[in-house]
């Protein structure tokens, strides 16, 4: 191979790696931004490619995964379609946008490679000889970011209510096929006001590791090897975001009359949009009981339903059940393993799982425990491939539900759960069962008091459960989320 061809290939390799890095760290930074600035109101951009489709007035599909007790797990899909392209009259909206200063955001954050984004980071940094115990520091110099949103919401709502959706539009037809999918419109975006930078900061330990590795490469080269591996020490891990890159966005759900295409934007969080055959005056979601607040008796009944869904895990032989419990506790120490396992289970549930086992072994930290859980769900892992065939069984659904819960809980809270002793786990189980199903204060007694000590007390604090030692009660949070249910789900299975 000619020297210029070799240099060209190395340059292409660097560019590919750099693009991969951007796809990894950009969503991590957006996720962190939303957690810090508007966890309950903002939706993070999931990739740089997606961010180019996120603009005010564009449409979004909100899909509700019906796995949880009183709450939906939500996924959003963005499209490069402004809403007016989907209306019978495709004239642009008269409503104007306003741009206001939002904040300055320049964090320097350390990400654990055993955390939720660890798998993707490891895929990009394999040449650095990293392990899941390592951490990577990322500097995000985004500078001033602005909020661009609809200037007059009332005017925009009135404008929408005079227009009708084209029910024959191909995208509308596809979205209507799923009763759990809601059409939304983007009403505001958070964007960079100038070019911004995200880069990886090499820590001293990692530099020494890579330096030693390169010295080894040089020694091999002297003995007749290939010195192309030396590229790993000098490879940059940074990206530049163009001015106007969208970090996060917020939407209005749309309530649409399926018969004539009439539109009503939903402007309050308590209500839901969707396609309906009822009149527009009927604001409740047809056939969706989750739109009304359940009574305490109904909450108790639904909790029992959840426990019934998880019952296959308790029906396993005692030895196998104990092995599964220990494997789950070990997995929670490495969130990246949970992320990988969750992806495999999703594929198994959709009947589309056949992958090379070794491809996953390169990234899995706790191999024995990961494959133990997968095998318990019915996935075949003995040979070279990871395979699941046939319908979703109760045990697969139960394991998927549990791993789904572990996936959604933040890394630091999974780590705290792993550090709790048996008494603390049992105490937390009683507390979260009561907190999920009721707003009644929980008494501090011999069964719940172990949760007041570290690290269990940290979970109570993170989940907004307030401890009043003076009157001996624990008050459930004012606003409950599906994460409270996730934690109860985990505790129910491992305590």
Tab-separated table of C-alpha atoms in Angstrom:
chain	number	residue	atom	x	y	z
A	1	UNK	CA	0.000	0.000	0.000
A	2	UNK	CA	1.315	3.441	-0.894
A	3	UNK	CA	2.236	5.809	1.930
A	4	UNK	CA	-0.355	8.413	0.886
A	5	UNK	CA	-3.068	5.698	0.840
A	6	UNK	CA	-2.060	4.625	4.351
A	7	UNK	CA	-2.221	8.201	5.605
A	8	UNK	CA	-5.602	8.656	3.940
A	9	UNK	CA	-6.974	5.516	5.588
A	10	UNK	CA	-5.678	6.620	8.997
A	11	UNK	CA	-7.334	10.021	8.512
A	12	UNK	CA	-10.625	8.319	7.639
A	13	UNK	CA	-10.280	6.144	10.738
A	14	UNK	CA	-9.801	9.214	12.924
A	15	UNK	CA	-12.808	10.945	11.360
A	16	UNK	CA	-14.983	7.866	11.857
A	17	UNK	CA	-13.923	7.592	15.489
A	18	UNK	CA	-14.541	11.296	16.033
A	19	UNK	CA	-18.044	11.024	14.601
A	20	UNK	CA	-18.705	8.004	16.797
A	21	UNK	CA	-17.592	9.982	19.826
A	22	UNK	CA	-19.984	12.794	18.966
A	23	UNK	CA	-22.848	10.313	18.740
A	24	UNK	CA	-21.949	9.004	22.183
A	25	UNK	CA	-21.204	12.119	24.197
A	26	UNK	CA	-23.762	14.511	22.718
A	27	UNK	CA	-26.785	12.572	24.083
A	28	UNK	CA	-24.972	12.118	27.399
A	29	UNK	CA	-24.522	15.890	27.702
A	30	UNK	CA	-28.145	16.528	26.627
A	31	UNK	CA	-29.387	14.001	29.216
A	32	UNK	CA	-27.362	15.776	31.915
A	33	UNK	CA	-28.630	19.188	30.772
A	34	UNK	CA	-32.288	18.111	31.022
A	35	UNK	CA	-31.756	16.544	34.455
A	36	UNK	CA	-30.271	19.823	35.667
A	37	UNK	CA	-32.622	22.284	33.962
A	38	UNK	CA	-36.025	20.686	33.422
A	39	UNK	CA	-36.351	16.974	34.036
A	40	UNK	CA	-40.161	17.053	34.099
A	41	UNK	CA	-40.697	19.499	31.234
A	42	UNK	CA	-37.852	19.073	28.730
A	43	UNK	CA	-37.029	16.179	26.395
A	44	UNK	CA	-33.313	15.673	25.542
A	45	UNK	CA	-32.023	15.343	21.979
A	46	UNK	CA	-31.023	11.711	21.548
A	47	UNK	CA	-28.391	12.272	18.840
A	48	UNK	CA	-26.765	14.966	16.738
A	49	UNK	CA	-28.641	13.667	13.697
A	50	UNK	CA	-31.959	13.932	15.530
A	51	UNK	CA	-31.186	17.475	16.672
A	52	UNK	CA	-31.377	18.649	13.046
A	53	UNK	CA	-35.062	17.613	12.969
A	54	UNK	CA	-36.030	19.398	16.164
A	55	UNK	CA	-37.542	22.793	15.373
A	56	UNK	CA	-40.606	24.688	16.605
A	57	UNK	CA	-43.817	23.561	14.849
A	58	UNK	CA	-42.296	20.197	13.806
A	59	UNK	CA	-44.218	17.028	14.689
A	60	UNK	CA	-43.225	14.392	17.254
A	61	UNK	CA	-44.747	10.986	17.941
A	62	UNK	CA	-45.088	10.140	21.635
A	63	UNK	CA	-45.293	6.387	22.262
A	64	UNK	CA	-46.538	5.072	25.584
A	65	UNK	CA	-45.117	1.752	26.764
A	66	UNK	CA	-47.753	0.237	29.034
A	67	UNK	CA	-45.506	-1.575	31.476
A	68	UNK	CA	-45.921	0.429	34.635
A	69	UNK	CA	-48.591	0.596	37.283
A	70	UNK	CA	-49.990	4.117	37.067
A	71	UNK	CA	-47.494	5.682	34.664
A	72	UNK	CA	-46.316	5.102	31.113
A	73	UNK	CA	-42.735	4.747	30.028
A	74	UNK	CA	-42.504	7.259	27.203
A	75	UNK	CA	-40.494	7.271	23.978
A	76	UNK	CA	-40.399	10.155	21.497
A	77	UNK	CA	-39.760	9.983	17.733
A	78	UNK	CA	-39.000	13.212	15.883
A	79	UNK	CA	-39.809	13.859	12.215
A	80	UNK	CA	-38.604	16.399	9.677
A	81	UNK	CA	-42.195	17.527	9.052
A	82	UNK	CA	-43.694	20.834	10.208
A	83	UNK	CA	-47.230	20.281	11.451
A	84	UNK	CA	-48.728	22.525	8.776
A	85	UNK	CA	-47.540	20.014	6.126
A	86	UNK	CA	-49.941	17.503	7.711
A	87	UNK	CA	-52.965	19.791	7.642
A	88	UNK	CA	-55.630	20.072	4.933
A	89	UNK	CA	-54.500	23.624	4.415
A	90	UNK	CA	-50.697	23.547	4.407
A	91	UNK	CA	-50.316	27.304	4.840
A	92	UNK	CA	-47.598	28.157	7.370
A	93	UNK	CA	-48.620	29.246	10.846
A	94	UNK	CA	-49.101	32.931	11.538
A	95	UNK	CA	-48.003	32.510	15.152
A	96	UNK	CA	-44.567	33.958	15.812
A	97	UNK	CA	-41.616	32.716	17.848
A	98	UNK	CA	-39.706	34.543	20.556
A	99	UNK	CA	-36.132	33.950	21.662
A	100	UNK	CA	-35.059	34.550	25.244
A	101	UNK	CA	-31.899	33.857	27.231
A	102	UNK	CA	-32.179	30.585	29.129
A	103	UNK	CA	-28.870	29.912	30.895
A	104	UNK	CA	-25.117	29.503	30.553
A	105	UNK	CA	-24.016	25.857	30.588
A	106	UNK	CA	-20.356	24.852	30.789
A	107	UNK	CA	-20.098	21.727	32.965
A	108	UNK	CA	-17.097	19.483	33.364
A	109	UNK	CA	-18.480	16.061	34.254
A	110	UNK	CA	-16.990	12.678	35.003
A	111	UNK	CA	-18.780	9.662	33.524
A	112	UNK	CA	-18.279	6.181	34.916
A	113	UNK	CA	-17.815	3.539	32.233
A	114	UNK	CA	-20.011	1.292	34.342
A	115	UNK	CA	-22.822	3.858	34.122
A	116	UNK	CA	-25.808	4.138	31.780
A	117	UNK	CA	-23.742	5.613	28.922
A	118	UNK	CA	-20.746	3.384	29.628
A	119	UNK	CA	-21.469	0.866	26.866
A	120	UNK	CA	-21.433	3.461	24.112
A	121	UNK	CA	-18.364	5.221	25.511
A	122	UNK	CA	-16.493	1.918	25.740
A	123	UNK	CA	-17.314	1.146	22.103
A	124	UNK	CA	-15.484	4.301	21.095
A	125	UNK	CA	-12.554	4.085	23.535
A	126	UNK	CA	-11.608	0.410	23.272
A	127	UNK	CA	-8.114	1.347	22.106
A	128	UNK	CA	-7.465	3.152	25.412
A	129	UNK	CA	-7.368	-0.112	27.363
A	130	UNK	CA	-10.168	1.031	29.640
A	131	UNK	CA	-12.183	-1.057	32.072
A	132	UNK	CA	-15.608	-0.509	33.598
A	133	UNK	CA	-13.940	0.752	36.779
A	134	UNK	CA	-12.440	3.684	34.861
A	135	UNK	CA	-14.011	7.122	34.494
A	136	UNK	CA	-13.906	9.593	31.635
A	137	UNK	CA	-14.092	13.357	32.160
A	138	UNK	CA	-16.022	15.373	29.601
A	139	UNK	CA	-15.941	19.151	29.264
A	140	UNK	CA	-19.045	20.659	27.633
A	141	UNK	CA	-18.480	24.326	26.861
A	142	UNK	CA	-21.900	25.221	25.465
A	143	UNK	CA	-21.834	28.856	26.537
A	144	UNK	CA	-25.082	30.795	26.503
A	145	UNK	CA	-28.124	28.810	25.440
A	146	UNK	CA	-31.475	30.316	24.473
A	147	UNK	CA	-35.092	29.223	24.574
A	148	UNK	CA	-36.936	29.640	21.266
A	149	UNK	CA	-40.668	29.114	21.730
A	150	UNK	CA	-44.151	30.089	20.589
A	151	UNK	CA	-44.595	33.738	21.552
A	152	UNK	CA	-48.357	33.670	22.130
A	153	UNK	CA	-49.616	30.190	23.163
A	154	UNK	CA	-53.274	31.275	23.229
A	155	UNK	CA	-53.072	32.596	19.684
A	156	UNK	CA	-51.363	29.416	18.456
A	157	UNK	CA	-53.999	27.259	20.150
A	158	UNK	CA	-56.777	29.264	18.481
A	159	UNK	CA	-55.028	28.936	15.142
A	160	UNK	CA	-54.753	25.165	15.467
A	161	UNK	CA	-58.408	24.805	16.387
A	162	UNK	CA	-59.405	26.460	13.087
A	163	UNK	CA	-57.331	23.942	11.052
A	164	UNK	CA	-57.847	20.222	10.441
A	165	UNK	CA	-55.439	17.327	10.170
A	166	UNK	CA	-55.212	15.549	6.812
A	167	UNK	CA	-56.219	12.053	7.899
A	168	UNK	CA	-54.974	10.630	4.570
A	169	UNK	CA	-51.406	11.863	4.991
A	170	UNK	CA	-49.034	8.805	5.017
A	171	UNK	CA	-47.390	9.819	8.334
A	172	UNK	CA	-50.763	10.369	10.002
A	173	UNK	CA	-51.963	6.957	8.791
A	174	UNK	CA	-48.874	5.270	10.275
A	175	UNK	CA	-49.131	7.043	13.630
A	176	UNK	CA	-52.837	6.174	13.918
A	177	UNK	CA	-52.087	2.450	13.641
A	178	UNK	CA	-50.922	2.366	17.258
A	179	UNK	CA	-53.486	3.316	19.886
A	180	UNK	CA	-50.612	4.084	22.268
A	181	UNK	CA	-49.101	6.749	19.990
A	182	UNK	CA	-49.936	10.438	20.305
A	183	UNK	CA	-49.143	13.147	17.756
A	184	UNK	CA	-47.397	16.173	19.268
A	185	UNK	CA	-46.094	19.513	18.061
A	186	UNK	CA	-42.833	21.091	19.234
A	187	UNK	CA	-43.600	24.368	21.019
A	188	UNK	CA	-40.111	25.296	22.167
A	189	UNK	CA	-36.438	24.344	21.808
A	190	UNK	CA	-33.250	25.002	23.770
A	191	UNK	CA	-30.428	25.903	21.382
A	192	UNK	CA	-26.789	26.988	21.473
A	193	UNK	CA	-26.266	30.660	20.581
A	194	UNK	CA	-22.766	30.176	19.190
A	195	UNK	CA	-20.454	27.354	18.194
A	196	UNK	CA	-19.912	25.080	21.191
A	197	UNK	CA	-17.450	22.350	22.109
A	198	UNK	CA	-17.614	18.975	23.792
A	199	UNK	CA	-14.283	17.318	24.493
A	200	UNK	CA	-12.793	14.578	26.554
A	201	UNK	CA	-10.221	15.508	29.172
A	202	UNK	CA	-7.500	12.906	29.641
A	203	UNK	CA	-6.933	12.105	33.301
A	204	UNK	CA	-3.420	11.397	34.530
A	205	UNK	CA	-3.991	7.683	35.140
A	206	UNK	CA	-5.353	7.165	31.651
A	207	UNK	CA	-2.491	9.120	30.051
A	208	UNK	CA	0.018	6.887	31.836
A	209	UNK	CA	-1.840	3.771	30.724
A	210	UNK	CA	-1.882	4.908	27.099
A	211	UNK	CA	1.762	6.012	27.246
A	212	UNK	CA	2.783	2.569	28.479
A	213	UNK	CA	0.730	0.987	25.731
A	214	UNK	CA	2.380	3.127	23.051
A	215	UNK	CA	5.833	2.272	24.384
A	216	UNK	CA	4.887	-1.380	23.983
A	217	UNK	CA	3.746	-0.689	20.430
A	218	UNK	CA	7.047	1.046	19.641
A	219	UNK	CA	8.971	-1.923	21.007
A	220	UNK	CA	6.959	-4.303	18.838
A	221	UNK	CA	7.603	-2.029	15.842
A	222	UNK	CA	11.374	-2.265	16.354
A	223	UNK	CA	10.961	-6.031	16.215
A	224	UNK	CA	9.145	-5.869	12.905
A	225	UNK	CA	5.565	-4.975	13.884
A	226	UNK	CA	3.201	-2.332	12.530
A	227	UNK	CA	3.395	1.136	14.138
A	228	UNK	CA	-0.083	2.198	13.039
A	229	UNK	CA	-1.316	1.451	16.560
A	230	UNK	CA	0.533	4.541	17.829
A	231	UNK	CA	-2.381	6.589	16.545
A	232	UNK	CA	-4.332	5.813	19.735
A	233	UNK	CA	-2.270	8.136	21.945
A	234	UNK	CA	-2.752	11.225	19.805
A	235	UNK	CA	-6.366	10.678	18.768
A	236	UNK	CA	-8.546	13.661	19.692
A	237	UNK	CA	-11.886	13.158	21.356
A	238	UNK	CA	-13.715	16.389	20.790
A	239	UNK	CA	-16.503	17.789	18.621
A	240	UNK	CA	-17.774	21.206	17.656
A	241	UNK	CA	-21.489	21.939	17.787
A	242	UNK	CA	-22.744	24.464	15.262
A	243	UNK	CA	-24.630	27.540	16.390
A	244	UNK	CA	-28.320	26.703	16.791
A	245	UNK	CA	-27.797	23.032	17.792
A	246	UNK	CA	-30.850	21.840	19.723
A	247	UNK	CA	-30.096	20.335	23.145
A	248	UNK	CA	-33.663	19.785	24.321
A	249	UNK	CA	-37.264	20.562	23.442
A	250	UNK	CA	-40.813	20.611	24.791
A	251	UNK	CA	-44.081	19.635	23.144
A	252	UNK	CA	-47.849	19.948	23.242
A	253	UNK	CA	-49.821	16.778	22.773
A	254	UNK	CA	-52.641	17.037	20.245
A	255	UNK	CA	-56.153	15.702	20.732
A	256	UNK	CA	-57.522	14.865	17.293
A	257	UNK	CA	-61.026	13.921	16.222
A	258	UNK	CA	-60.456	10.768	14.161
A	259	UNK	CA	-63.600	11.431	12.131
A	260	UNK	CA	-63.001	14.967	10.852
A	261	UNK	CA	-59.400	15.819	11.840
A	262	UNK	CA	-60.275	18.633	14.273
A	263	UNK	CA	-57.367	19.535	16.533
A	264	UNK	CA	-57.126	20.619	20.143
A	265	UNK	CA	-53.701	21.145	21.761
A	266	UNK	CA	-53.378	19.768	25.298
A	267	UNK	CA	-51.777	22.444	27.449
A	268	UNK	CA	-51.939	20.818	30.901
A	269	UNK	CA	-49.825	17.888	32.082
A	270	UNK	CA	-52.790	16.058	33.641
A	271	UNK	CA	-54.511	15.464	30.278
A	272	UNK	CA	-53.539	13.359	27.289
A	273	UNK	CA	-53.873	13.712	23.545
A	274	UNK	CA	-54.482	11.088	20.879
A	275	UNK	CA	-56.965	10.128	18.189
A	276	UNK	CA	-60.575	9.948	19.378
A	277	UNK	CA	-63.961	9.088	17.932
A	278	UNK	CA	-65.750	10.973	20.728
A	279	UNK	CA	-66.620	14.669	20.625
A	280	UNK	CA	-63.911	17.214	21.296
A	281	UNK	CA	-65.701	18.194	24.488
A	282	UNK	CA	-64.909	14.792	25.972
A	283	UNK	CA	-61.387	15.400	27.217
A	284	UNK	CA	-60.786	11.926	28.686
A	285	UNK	CA	-58.780	9.392	26.724
A	286	UNK	CA	-61.024	6.738	25.180
A	287	UNK	CA	-60.459	3.368	26.751
A	288	UNK	CA	-57.457	4.599	28.751
A	289	UNK	CA	-58.064	4.219	32.459
A	290	UNK	CA	-54.722	5.836	33.275
A	291	UNK	CA	-56.180	9.278	32.508
A	292	UNK	CA	-58.185	9.219	35.731
A	293	UNK	CA	-56.722	9.097	39.212
A	294	UNK	CA	-57.188	5.628	40.739
A	295	UNK	CA	-58.747	5.229	44.147
A	296	UNK	CA	-56.692	3.743	46.959
A	297	UNK	CA	-58.548	0.436	46.545
A	298	UNK	CA	-57.742	0.453	42.815
A	299	UNK	CA	-54.089	1.282	43.563
A	300	UNK	CA	-53.818	-1.710	45.872
A	301	UNK	CA	-55.388	-3.912	43.224
A	302	UNK	CA	-52.949	-2.707	40.575
A	303	UNK	CA	-50.003	-3.301	42.898
A	304	UNK	CA	-51.207	-6.866	43.219
A	305	UNK	CA	-51.334	-7.034	39.423
A	306	UNK	CA	-47.693	-5.922	39.238
A	307	UNK	CA	-46.674	-8.564	41.735
A	308	UNK	CA	-48.558	-11.144	39.668
A	309	UNK	CA	-46.566	-10.062	36.591
A	310	UNK	CA	-43.348	-10.660	38.515
A	311	UNK	CA	-44.554	-13.929	40.088
A	312	UNK	CA	-42.743	-16.171	37.519
A	313	UNK	CA	-39.477	-15.016	39.103
A	314	UNK	CA	-40.673	-16.360	42.460
A	315	UNK	CA	-41.915	-19.621	40.929
A	316	UNK	CA	-38.366	-20.652	39.973
A	317	UNK	CA	-36.777	-23.496	41.988
A	318	UNK	CA	-35.269	-22.136	45.191
A	319	UNK	CA	-31.636	-22.596	44.146
A	320	UNK	CA	-32.221	-21.030	40.721
A	321	UNK	CA	-34.169	-18.161	42.258
A	322	UNK	CA	-31.388	-17.394	44.736
A	323	UNK	CA	-28.795	-17.514	41.957
A	324	UNK	CA	-30.910	-15.075	39.927
A	325	UNK	CA	-31.248	-12.698	42.891
A	326	UNK	CA	-27.477	-12.642	43.446
A	327	UNK	CA	-26.901	-12.088	39.718
A	328	UNK	CA	-29.313	-9.130	39.699
A	329	UNK	CA	-27.624	-7.514	42.700
A	330	UNK	CA	-24.244	-7.892	41.000
A	331	UNK	CA	-25.560	-6.444	37.725
A	332	UNK	CA	-26.768	-3.312	39.493
A	333	UNK	CA	-23.148	-2.460	40.335
A	334	UNK	CA	-22.529	-1.979	36.608
A	335	UNK	CA	-25.304	-0.064	34.860
A	336	UNK	CA	-23.705	-0.610	31.438
A	337	UNK	CA	-24.386	-4.361	31.780
A	338	UNK	CA	-28.051	-3.589	32.515
A	339	UNK	CA	-28.258	-1.423	29.377
A	340	UNK	CA	-26.880	-4.219	27.189
A	341	UNK	CA	-29.149	-6.831	28.748
A	342	UNK	CA	-32.172	-4.552	28.345
A	343	UNK	CA	-31.491	-4.229	24.612
A	344	UNK	CA	-31.262	-8.017	24.256
A	345	UNK	CA	-34.555	-8.538	26.094
A	346	UNK	CA	-36.340	-5.969	23.925
A	347	UNK	CA	-35.177	-7.888	20.851
A	348	UNK	CA	-36.319	-11.159	22.404
A	349	UNK	CA	-39.777	-9.728	23.145
A	350	UNK	CA	-40.155	-8.637	19.529
A	351	UNK	CA	-39.041	-12.076	18.298
A	352	UNK	CA	-35.912	-10.705	16.641
A	353	UNK	CA	-32.907	-11.933	18.634
A	354	UNK	CA	-29.987	-13.756	17.042
A	355	UNK	CA	-26.597	-12.161	17.623
A	356	UNK	CA	-22.995	-13.210	18.133
A	357	UNK	CA	-22.315	-13.779	21.814
A	358	UNK	CA	-18.685	-12.675	21.592
A	359	UNK	CA	-19.720	-9.237	20.278
A	360	UNK	CA	-21.431	-8.614	23.619
A	361	UNK	CA	-18.763	-10.333	25.724
A	362	UNK	CA	-16.293	-7.651	24.625
A	363	UNK	CA	-18.376	-5.025	26.460
A	364	UNK	CA	-19.987	-6.961	29.320
A	365	UNK	CA	-18.237	-6.664	32.676
A	366	UNK	CA	-20.209	-9.228	34.694
A	367	UNK	CA	-20.456	-11.945	32.041
A	368	UNK	CA	-21.578	-14.803	34.283
A	369	UNK	CA	-24.322	-12.742	35.938
A	370	UNK	CA	-25.547	-11.191	32.661
A	371	UNK	CA	-25.932	-14.570	30.968
A	372	UNK	CA	-27.496	-16.052	34.122
A	373	UNK	CA	-30.304	-13.481	33.953
A	374	UNK	CA	-30.671	-13.914	30.193
A	375	UNK	CA	-30.854	-17.698	30.545
A	376	UNK	CA	-33.490	-17.381	33.279
A	377	UNK	CA	-35.620	-15.436	30.766
A	378	UNK	CA	-35.349	-18.281	28.254
A	379	UNK	CA	-32.623	-16.827	26.028
A	380	UNK	CA	-30.187	-19.449	24.731
A	381	UNK	CA	-26.596	-18.392	25.486
A	382	UNK	CA	-24.645	-21.645	25.559
A	383	UNK	CA	-23.184	-21.592	22.040
A	384	UNK	CA	-21.644	-18.887	19.830
A	385	UNK	CA	-24.925	-17.027	19.343
A	386	UNK	CA	-27.443	-15.405	21.655
A	387	UNK	CA	-30.860	-16.582	20.451
A	388	UNK	CA	-34.509	-16.355	21.455
A	389	UNK	CA	-37.227	-18.045	19.432
A	390	UNK	CA	-40.986	-18.212	19.865
A	391	UNK	CA	-43.610	-16.183	21.702
A	392	UNK	CA	-43.038	-14.012	24.760
A	393	UNK	CA	-43.398	-16.248	27.817
A	394	UNK	CA	-44.427	-15.096	31.329
A	395	UNK	CA	-40.857	-15.559	32.602
A	396	UNK	CA	-39.399	-13.496	29.726
A	397	UNK	CA	-41.962	-10.740	30.369
A	398	UNK	CA	-41.169	-10.778	34.097
A	399	UNK	CA	-37.399	-10.551	33.586
A	400	UNK	CA	-37.846	-7.849	30.919
A	401	UNK	CA	-40.066	-5.830	33.277
A	402	UNK	CA	-37.488	-6.047	36.049
A	403	UNK	CA	-34.480	-5.217	33.846
A	404	UNK	CA	-36.479	-2.371	32.303
A	405	UNK	CA	-36.887	-0.965	35.820
A	406	UNK	CA	-33.162	-1.312	36.516
A	407	UNK	CA	-32.406	0.423	33.221
A	408	UNK	CA	-34.484	3.506	34.074
A	409	UNK	CA	-33.204	4.065	37.624
A	410	UNK	CA	-30.183	6.372	37.833
A	411	UNK	CA	-26.761	4.768	38.262
A	412	UNK	CA	-26.112	6.291	41.699
A	413	UNK	CA	-29.384	4.907	43.080
A	414	UNK	CA	-28.660	1.416	41.728
A	415	UNK	CA	-25.278	1.571	43.451
A	416	UNK	CA	-26.910	2.616	46.733
A	417	UNK	CA	-29.363	-0.293	46.495
A	418	UNK	CA	-26.449	-2.692	46.011
A	419	UNK	CA	-24.749	-1.352	49.132
A	420	UNK	CA	-27.822	-1.839	51.350
A	421	UNK	CA	-27.923	-4.809	53.730
A	422	UNK	CA	-30.873	-7.213	53.865
A	423	UNK	CA	-32.646	-5.294	56.636
A	424	UNK	CA	-32.389	-2.030	54.712
A	425	UNK	CA	-33.688	-3.641	51.510
A	426	UNK	CA	-36.713	-5.028	53.360
A	427	UNK	CA	-37.345	-1.652	55.007
A	428	UNK	CA	-37.142	0.154	51.668
A	429	UNK	CA	-39.502	-2.391	50.122
A	430	UNK	CA	-42.179	-1.670	52.732
A	431	UNK	CA	-41.699	2.095	52.399
A	432	UNK	CA	-41.851	2.190	48.586
A	433	UNK	CA	-44.813	-0.166	48.415
A	434	UNK	CA	-46.731	2.202	50.659
A	435	UNK	CA	-45.434	5.338	48.887
A	436	UNK	CA	-46.429	4.057	45.444
A	437	UNK	CA	-49.928	2.987	46.447
A	438	UNK	CA	-50.854	5.793	48.842
A	439	UNK	CA	-50.104	9.338	49.991
A	440	UNK	CA	-50.619	8.436	53.645
A	441	UNK	CA	-47.597	9.096	55.942
A	442	UNK	CA	-45.550	5.948	56.602
A	443	UNK	CA	-44.805	5.238	60.280
A	444	UNK	CA	-41.194	4.841	61.391
A	445	UNK	CA	-41.075	1.552	63.284
A	446	UNK	CA	-38.750	-1.389	63.747
A	447	UNK	CA	-39.453	-2.566	60.184
A	448	UNK	CA	-38.855	0.777	58.428
A	449	UNK	CA	-36.183	2.378	60.648
A	450	UNK	CA	-33.208	0.562	58.977
A	451	UNK	CA	-33.902	2.693	55.880
A	452	UNK	CA	-32.948	5.826	57.812
A	453	UNK	CA	-29.268	4.833	57.820
A	454	UNK	CA	-26.745	5.153	54.987
A	455	UNK	CA	-26.916	4.287	52.134
A	456	UNK	CA	-30.681	3.631	52.212
A	457	UNK	CA	-31.439	7.154	53.440
A	458	UNK	CA	-29.848	8.494	50.263
A	459	UNK	CA	-32.455	6.679	48.167
A	460	UNK	CA	-35.269	8.187	50.241
A	461	UNK	CA	-33.763	11.644	49.713
A	462	UNK	CA	-33.229	11.166	45.962
A	463	UNK	CA	-36.830	10.010	45.546
A	464	UNK	CA	-38.221	12.981	47.573
A	465	UNK	CA	-39.516	10.933	50.515
A	466	UNK	CA	-39.293	13.254	53.527
A	467	UNK	CA	-38.324	11.852	56.930
A	468	UNK	CA	-39.873	13.515	60.006
A	469	UNK	CA	-38.110	11.951	62.972
A	470	UNK	CA	-39.905	14.230	65.465
A	471	UNK	CA	-43.334	12.759	64.734
A	472	UNK	CA	-42.016	9.406	63.537
A	473	UNK	CA	-43.263	9.419	59.934
A	474	UNK	CA	-42.001	9.314	56.355
A	475	UNK	CA	-44.037	11.402	53.917
A	476	UNK	CA	-44.408	10.132	50.310
A	477	UNK	CA	-43.506	12.625	47.547
A	478	UNK	CA	-46.123	15.096	46.351
A	479	UNK	CA	-45.485	14.030	42.750
A	480	UNK	CA	-44.861	10.369	41.994
A	481	UNK	CA	-43.144	9.177	38.839
A	482	UNK	CA	-42.644	5.797	37.248
A	483	UNK	CA	-39.142	5.747	38.808
A	484	UNK	CA	-40.779	5.219	42.217
A	485	UNK	CA	-42.507	2.199	40.711
A	486	UNK	CA	-39.224	1.025	39.152
A	487	UNK	CA	-37.503	1.074	42.539
A	488	UNK	CA	-40.407	-0.813	44.156
A	489	UNK	CA	-40.247	-3.361	41.345
A	490	UNK	CA	-36.523	-3.930	41.978
A	491	UNK	CA	-36.915	-4.090	45.758
A	492	UNK	CA	-39.818	-6.543	45.485
A	493	UNK	CA	-37.556	-8.948	43.589
A	494	UNK	CA	-34.219	-8.611	45.426
A	495	UNK	CA	-35.207	-7.988	49.067
